Amino acid sequence: MEITIRPAEQLPAQIENIAALAQHEGYTFIHRLIEEYQSGKNRFDQTGEQLLLAYDGDKLIACGGLNQQWGDTCVEDRIGRVRRFYVHPQYRQHGVGKQLLVELEKGAKKHFSALCLNTELKNAAKFYQKQNYVYVESHPNYNYFKYLV
């Protein structure tokens, strides 16, 4: 398995396959990614933002985005938000998600001092905790947080 990760210059047609897989699992956030990207609402193109795609050969197998954290007004905090992170079910438990998250974090370090995200999924929570994200109970906009060092 030869995994390559590259920035999305546009959404590839294969994103529909990923959206269908996610939908089958009960997740609608990849469809939201497509809708927001196509409408221009969120193209991951603000300062520090990025959308990364992971491929096994020519097959799209994962995606993950990074946005500026909306709603936080303290500029010194410079928080990025991990969003629309999804790995094809057949590629889970093979290091693809970790590799993708590491690449997102590398790019984030230039612009953000910390990252946050929100998940209610137990498997996702375990994954993020293994990557040193800490559960935050009381924040209204996210429930996992990690300082970038």
Coordinates of N, CA and C in Angstrom, one line a residue:
M1 N 0.8 -1.2 0.0 CA 0.0 0.0 0.0 C 0.9 1.2 0.0
E2 N 0.8 2.0 -1.1 CA 1.6 3.2 -1.2 C 0.7 4.4 -1.1
I3 N 0.7 5.0 0.1 CA -0.2 6.2 0.4 C 0.5 7.5 0.0
T4 N -0.2 8.3 -0.7 CA 0.3 9.7 -1.0 C -0.8 10.6 -0.5
I5 N -0.3 11.7 0.1 CA -1.2 12.8 0.6 C -0.8 14.0 -0.1
R6 N -1.9 14.7 -0.6 CA -1.6 16.0 -1.3 C -2.8 16.9 -1.1
P7 N -2.5 18.2 -1.2 CA -3.5 19.2 -1.0 C -4.5 19.1 -2.1
A8 N -5.8 19.4 -1.8 CA -6.8 19.4 -2.8 C -6.8 20.8 -3.5
E9 N -6.6 20.8 -4.8 CA -6.7 22.0 -5.6 C -8.1 22.3 -6.0
Q10 N -8.9 21.1 -6.1 CA -10.3 21.1 -6.3 C -10.8 19.8 -5.8
L11 N -12.1 19.6 -5.7 CA -12.6 18.3 -5.2 C -12.6 17.3 -6.4
P12 N -12.0 16.2 -6.2 CA -12.0 15.2 -7.2 C -13.3 14.5 -7.3
A13 N -13.6 13.9 -8.5 CA -14.9 13.2 -8.7 C -15.1 12.1 -7.7
Q14 N -13.9 11.5 -7.3 CA -14.0 10.4 -6.3 C -14.5 10.7 -4.9
I15 N -14.6 12.0 -4.7 CA -15.1 12.5 -3.3 C -16.6 12.0 -3.2
E16 N -17.3 11.8 -4.3 CA -18.6 11.3 -4.2 C -18.6 9.8 -3.7
N17 N -17.6 9.0 -4.0 CA -17.5 7.7 -3.5 C -17.3 7.7 -2.0
I18 N -16.4 8.6 -1.5 CA -16.2 8.7 -0.1 C -17.4 9.2 0.6
A19 N -18.2 10.2 0.0 CA -19.4 10.6 0.6 C -20.4 9.5 0.7
A20 N -20.5 8.7 -0.3 CA -21.5 7.6 -0.3 C -21.1 6.6 0.8
L21 N -19.8 6.3 1.0 CA -19.4 5.4 2.1 C -19.7 6.0 3.4
A22 N -19.4 7.2 3.6 CA -19.7 7.9 4.9 C -21.2 7.9 5.1
Q23 N -22.0 8.2 4.1 CA -23.4 8.2 4.3 C -23.9 6.8 4.7
H24 N -23.4 5.8 4.1 CA -23.8 4.4 4.5 C -23.5 4.1 5.9
E25 N -22.5 4.8 6.5 CA -22.1 4.6 7.9 C -23.0 5.6 8.8
G26 N -23.8 6.4 8.2 CA -24.6 7.3 8.9 C -24.0 8.7 9.1
Y27 N -22.9 9.0 8.4 CA -22.2 10.3 8.5 C -22.5 11.2 7.3
T28 N -23.0 12.4 7.6 CA -23.4 13.3 6.5 C -22.3 14.4 6.2
F29 N -21.2 14.4 7.0 CA -20.3 15.5 6.9 C -19.5 15.6 5.6
I30 N -19.4 14.5 4.9 CA -18.7 14.6 3.6 C -19.6 15.2 2.6
H31 N -20.9 14.9 2.7 CA -21.8 15.6 1.8 C -21.8 17.1 2.1
R32 N -21.7 17.5 3.4 CA -21.6 18.9 3.7 C -20.3 19.5 3.2
L33 N -19.2 18.8 3.2 CA -18.0 19.2 2.6 C -18.2 19.6 1.2
I34 N -18.8 18.7 0.4 CA -19.0 18.9 -1.0 C -19.9 20.1 -1.2
E35 N -21.0 20.2 -0.5 CA -22.0 21.3 -0.7 C -21.3 22.6 -0.4
E36 N -20.6 22.7 0.8 CA -19.9 23.9 1.2 C -18.8 24.3 0.2
Y37 N -18.1 23.3 -0.3 CA -17.0 23.6 -1.2 C -17.6 24.1 -2.5
Q38 N -18.6 23.5 -3.1 CA -19.2 23.9 -4.3 C -19.9 25.3 -4.2
S39 N -20.5 25.6 -3.1 CA -21.2 26.8 -2.9 C -20.2 28.0 -2.7
G40 N -18.9 27.6 -2.3 CA -18.0 28.6 -1.9 C -18.0 29.0 -0.4
K41 N -18.9 28.4 0.3 CA -19.0 28.7 1.8 C -17.7 28.3 2.5
N42 N -17.1 27.2 2.1 CA -15.9 26.7 2.8 C -15.0 26.0 1.7
R43 N -14.0 26.6 1.3 CA -13.1 26.0 0.3 C -11.7 25.8 0.9
F44 N -11.6 25.9 2.3 CA -10.4 25.7 3.0 C -9.3 26.6 2.4
D45 N -9.6 27.8 2.1 CA -8.7 28.7 1.4 C -8.4 30.0 2.2
Q46 N -8.8 30.1 3.4 CA -8.4 31.2 4.3 C -7.0 31.0 4.8
T47 N -6.4 32.0 5.4 CA -5.0 31.8 5.9 C -4.9 30.7 6.8
G48 N -3.9 29.8 6.5 CA -3.7 28.6 7.4 C -4.6 27.4 7.1
E49 N -5.6 27.6 6.3 CA -6.5 26.5 6.0 C -6.0 25.6 4.9
Q50 N -6.4 24.3 5.0 CA -6.0 23.4 4.0 C -7.0 22.2 4.0
L51 N -7.1 21.6 2.8 CA -7.9 20.3 2.7 C -6.9 19.3 2.0
L52 N -6.6 18.2 2.7 CA -5.7 17.2 2.2 C -6.5 16.0 1.8
L53 N -6.0 15.3 0.8 CA -6.6 14.1 0.3 C -5.5 13.0 0.3
A54 N -5.9 11.8 0.7 CA -5.0 10.7 0.7 C -5.4 9.7 -0.3
Y55 N -4.4 9.2 -1.0 CA -4.7 8.2 -2.1 C -3.9 7.0 -1.9
D56 N -4.4 5.8 -2.3 CA -3.7 4.6 -2.5 C -3.6 4.4 -4.0
G57 N -2.5 4.7 -4.6 CA -2.4 4.8 -6.1 C -3.2 5.9 -6.5
D58 N -4.2 5.6 -7.4 CA -5.1 6.6 -7.9 C -6.5 6.7 -7.1
K59 N -6.6 5.8 -6.2 CA -7.9 5.7 -5.4 C -7.9 6.6 -4.2
L60 N -8.9 7.5 -4.2 CA -9.1 8.4 -3.0 C -9.5 7.6 -1.8
I61 N -8.8 7.6 -0.7 CA -9.2 6.8 0.4 C -9.4 7.6 1.7
A62 N -9.1 8.9 1.7 CA -9.3 9.7 2.9 C -9.2 11.2 2.6
C63 N -9.8 11.9 3.5 CA -9.8 13.4 3.4 C -9.7 14.0 4.8
G64 N -9.2 15.2 4.9 CA -9.2 15.9 6.2 C -8.9 17.3 5.9
G65 N -9.7 18.2 6.6 CA -9.5 19.6 6.4 C -9.1 20.3 7.7
L66 N -8.7 21.5 7.5 CA -8.3 22.4 8.6 C -8.8 23.8 8.3
N67 N -9.6 24.3 9.2 CA -10.1 25.7 9.1 C -9.7 26.5 10.3
Q68 N -9.8 27.8 10.1 CA -9.6 28.7 11.3 C -10.8 28.4 12.2
Q69 N -10.6 28.5 13.5 CA -11.7 28.2 14.4 C -12.6 29.4 14.4
W70 N -13.9 29.2 14.0 CA -14.9 30.3 14.0 C -15.4 30.5 15.4
G71 N -15.7 31.8 15.6 CA -16.3 32.2 16.9 C -15.4 32.5 18.0
D72 N -14.1 32.2 17.9 CA -13.1 32.5 18.9 C -12.5 33.9 18.5
T73 N -12.6 34.8 19.4 CA -12.2 36.2 19.0 C -10.8 36.6 19.5
C74 N -10.1 35.8 20.3 CA -8.8 36.1 20.8 C -7.7 35.7 19.7
V75 N -7.2 36.7 19.1 CA -6.2 36.5 18.0 C -5.0 35.7 18.4
E76 N -4.6 36.0 19.7 CA -3.3 35.4 20.2 C -3.5 33.9 20.3
D77 N -4.7 33.4 20.4 CA -4.9 31.9 20.5 C -4.7 31.2 19.2
R78 N -4.9 31.8 18.1 CA -4.7 31.2 16.8 C -5.0 29.7 16.8
I79 N -6.3 29.4 16.9 CA -6.7 28.0 16.9 C -7.2 27.5 15.6
G80 N -6.7 26.4 15.1 CA -7.3 25.8 13.9 C -8.2 24.7 14.3
R81 N -9.1 24.3 13.4 CA -10.1 23.3 13.6 C -10.0 22.2 12.6
V82 N -9.8 21.0 13.0 CA -9.8 19.8 12.2 C -11.3 19.5 11.8
R83 N -11.5 19.4 10.5 CA -12.9 19.2 10.0 C -12.9 18.2 8.9
R84 N -14.1 17.6 8.7 CA -14.4 16.8 7.5 C -13.3 15.7 7.4
F85 N -12.9 15.1 8.5 CA -11.9 14.1 8.5 C -12.5 12.7 8.4
Y86 N -12.2 12.0 7.3 CA -12.8 10.7 7.0 C -11.8 9.7 6.4
V87 N -11.8 8.5 6.8 CA -10.9 7.5 6.2 C -11.8 6.3 5.7
H88 N -11.6 5.9 4.5 CA -12.3 4.7 3.9 C -12.2 3.6 4.9
P89 N -13.4 2.9 5.2 CA -13.4 1.8 6.2 C -12.3 0.7 6.0
Q90 N -12.0 0.4 4.7 CA -11.0 -0.7 4.5 C -9.6 -0.2 4.8
Y91 N -9.4 1.1 5.0 CA -8.1 1.6 5.3 C -7.9 2.0 6.7
R92 N -8.9 1.8 7.5 CA -8.7 2.1 9.0 C -7.8 1.1 9.6
Q93 N -7.2 1.5 10.7 CA -6.3 0.6 11.4 C -5.0 0.3 10.7
H94 N -4.7 1.1 9.6 CA -3.5 0.9 8.8 C -2.6 2.1 8.8
G95 N -2.9 3.0 9.7 CA -2.0 4.2 9.8 C -2.3 5.4 8.8
V96 N -3.4 5.2 8.0 CA -3.7 6.2 7.0 C -4.2 7.5 7.8
G97 N -5.1 7.3 8.7 CA -5.6 8.5 9.5 C -4.5 9.2 10.2
K98 N -3.6 8.5 10.8 CA -2.5 9.1 11.5 C -1.6 9.9 10.6
Q99 N -1.3 9.3 9.5 CA -0.4 9.9 8.4 C -1.1 11.2 8.0
L100 N -2.4 11.2 7.7 CA -3.1 12.3 7.2 C -3.2 13.4 8.3
L101 N -3.4 13.0 9.6 CA -3.5 14.0 10.6 C -2.1 14.7 10.9
V102 N -1.1 13.9 10.8 CA 0.3 14.4 11.0 C 0.6 15.5 9.9
E103 N 0.2 15.2 8.7 CA 0.4 16.2 7.6 C -0.4 17.4 7.8
L104 N -1.7 17.3 8.3 CA -2.5 18.5 8.6 C -1.8 19.3 9.7
E105 N -1.3 18.6 10.7 CA -0.7 19.3 11.9 C 0.6 20.0 11.4
K106 N 1.4 19.4 10.5 CA 2.6 20.0 10.0 C 2.3 21.4 9.4
G107 N 1.3 21.4 8.5 CA 0.9 22.6 7.8 C 0.3 23.6 8.8
A108 N -0.3 23.1 9.8 CA -1.0 24.0 10.8 C 0.0 24.7 11.7
K109 N 1.2 24.2 11.9 CA 2.1 24.8 12.9 C 2.6 26.1 12.4
K110 N 2.5 26.4 11.1 CA 3.0 27.7 10.6 C 2.0 28.8 11.0
H111 N 0.7 28.4 11.2 CA -0.3 29.4 11.4 C -1.1 29.3 12.7
F112 N -1.1 28.2 13.4 CA -1.9 28.0 14.6 C -1.0 27.5 15.8
S113 N -1.4 27.9 17.0 CA -0.7 27.4 18.2 C -1.4 26.2 18.7
A114 N -2.7 25.9 18.3 CA -3.4 24.7 18.8 C -4.4 24.3 17.8
L115 N -4.9 23.1 17.9 CA -6.0 22.6 17.1 C -7.1 22.1 17.9
C116 N -8.3 22.2 17.4 CA -9.5 21.7 18.1 C -10.3 20.9 17.1
L117 N -11.3 20.1 17.6 CA -12.2 19.4 16.8 C -13.4 19.0 17.6
N118 N -14.4 18.5 17.0 CA -15.6 18.0 17.7 C -16.0 16.7 17.1
T119 N -16.1 15.7 18.0 CA -16.6 14.4 17.6 C -17.4 13.8 18.7
E120 N -18.4 13.1 18.4 CA -19.2 12.3 19.4 C -19.0 10.8 19.2
L121 N -18.2 10.5 18.2 CA -18.0 9.0 17.8 C -16.9 8.4 18.7
K122 N -17.2 7.3 19.3 CA -16.3 6.7 20.2 C -15.0 6.3 19.5
N123 N -15.1 5.6 18.3 CA -13.9 5.2 17.6 C -13.0 6.4 17.2
A124 N -13.7 7.5 16.8 CA -12.9 8.7 16.4 C -12.3 9.3 17.6
A125 N -13.0 9.3 18.8 CA -12.5 9.9 20.0 C -11.2 9.1 20.4
K126 N -11.3 7.8 20.3 CA -10.1 7.0 20.7 C -8.9 7.3 19.8
F127 N -9.2 7.5 18.5 CA -8.1 7.8 17.5 C -7.5 9.1 17.9
Y128 N -8.3 10.2 18.1 CA -7.7 11.5 18.4 C -7.0 11.5 19.8
Q129 N -7.5 10.7 20.7 CA -6.8 10.6 22.0 C -5.4 10.0 21.8
K130 N -5.3 9.0 21.0 CA -4.0 8.4 20.7 C -3.1 9.4 20.0
Q131 N -3.6 10.4 19.4 CA -2.8 11.4 18.7 C -2.6 12.6 19.6
N132 N -2.8 12.4 20.9 CA -2.6 13.5 21.9 C -3.6 14.6 22.0
Y133 N -4.8 14.4 21.5 CA -5.9 15.4 21.7 C -6.5 15.1 23.0
V134 N -6.8 16.1 23.7 CA -7.4 16.0 25.1 C -8.8 16.4 25.0
Y135 N -9.6 15.6 25.8 CA -11.1 15.8 25.8 C -11.3 17.1 26.7
V136 N -12.2 18.0 26.1 CA -12.5 19.2 26.8 C -14.1 19.2 27.0
E137 N -14.5 19.1 28.2 CA -15.9 18.9 28.5 C -16.7 20.2 28.3
S138 N -16.2 21.4 28.7 CA -17.1 22.5 28.8 C -17.1 23.5 27.7
H139 N -16.3 23.3 26.6 CA -16.3 24.3 25.5 C -17.5 24.1 24.6
P140 N -18.2 25.2 24.2 CA -19.4 25.1 23.4 C -19.1 24.7 22.0
N141 N -17.9 24.9 21.4 CA -17.7 24.7 20.0 C -16.8 23.5 19.7
Y142 N -16.2 22.9 20.6 CA -15.4 21.7 20.3 C -15.2 20.9 21.6
N143 N -14.8 19.6 21.4 CA -14.6 18.8 22.6 C -13.3 18.1 22.7
Y144 N -12.4 18.3 21.7 CA -11.0 17.8 21.7 C -10.1 19.0 21.3
F145 N -8.9 19.0 22.0 CA -8.0 20.1 21.8 C -6.5 19.6 21.9
K146 N -5.7 20.2 21.1 CA -4.2 19.8 21.2 C -3.4 21.1 20.9
Y147 N -2.4 21.3 21.8 CA -1.4 22.4 21.5 C -0.4 21.8 20.6
L148 N 0.0 22.7 19.6 CA 1.0 22.3 18.7 C 2.3 22.8 19.2
V149 N 3.3 21.9 19.2 CA 4.6 22.2 19.8 C 5.6 22.3 18.7

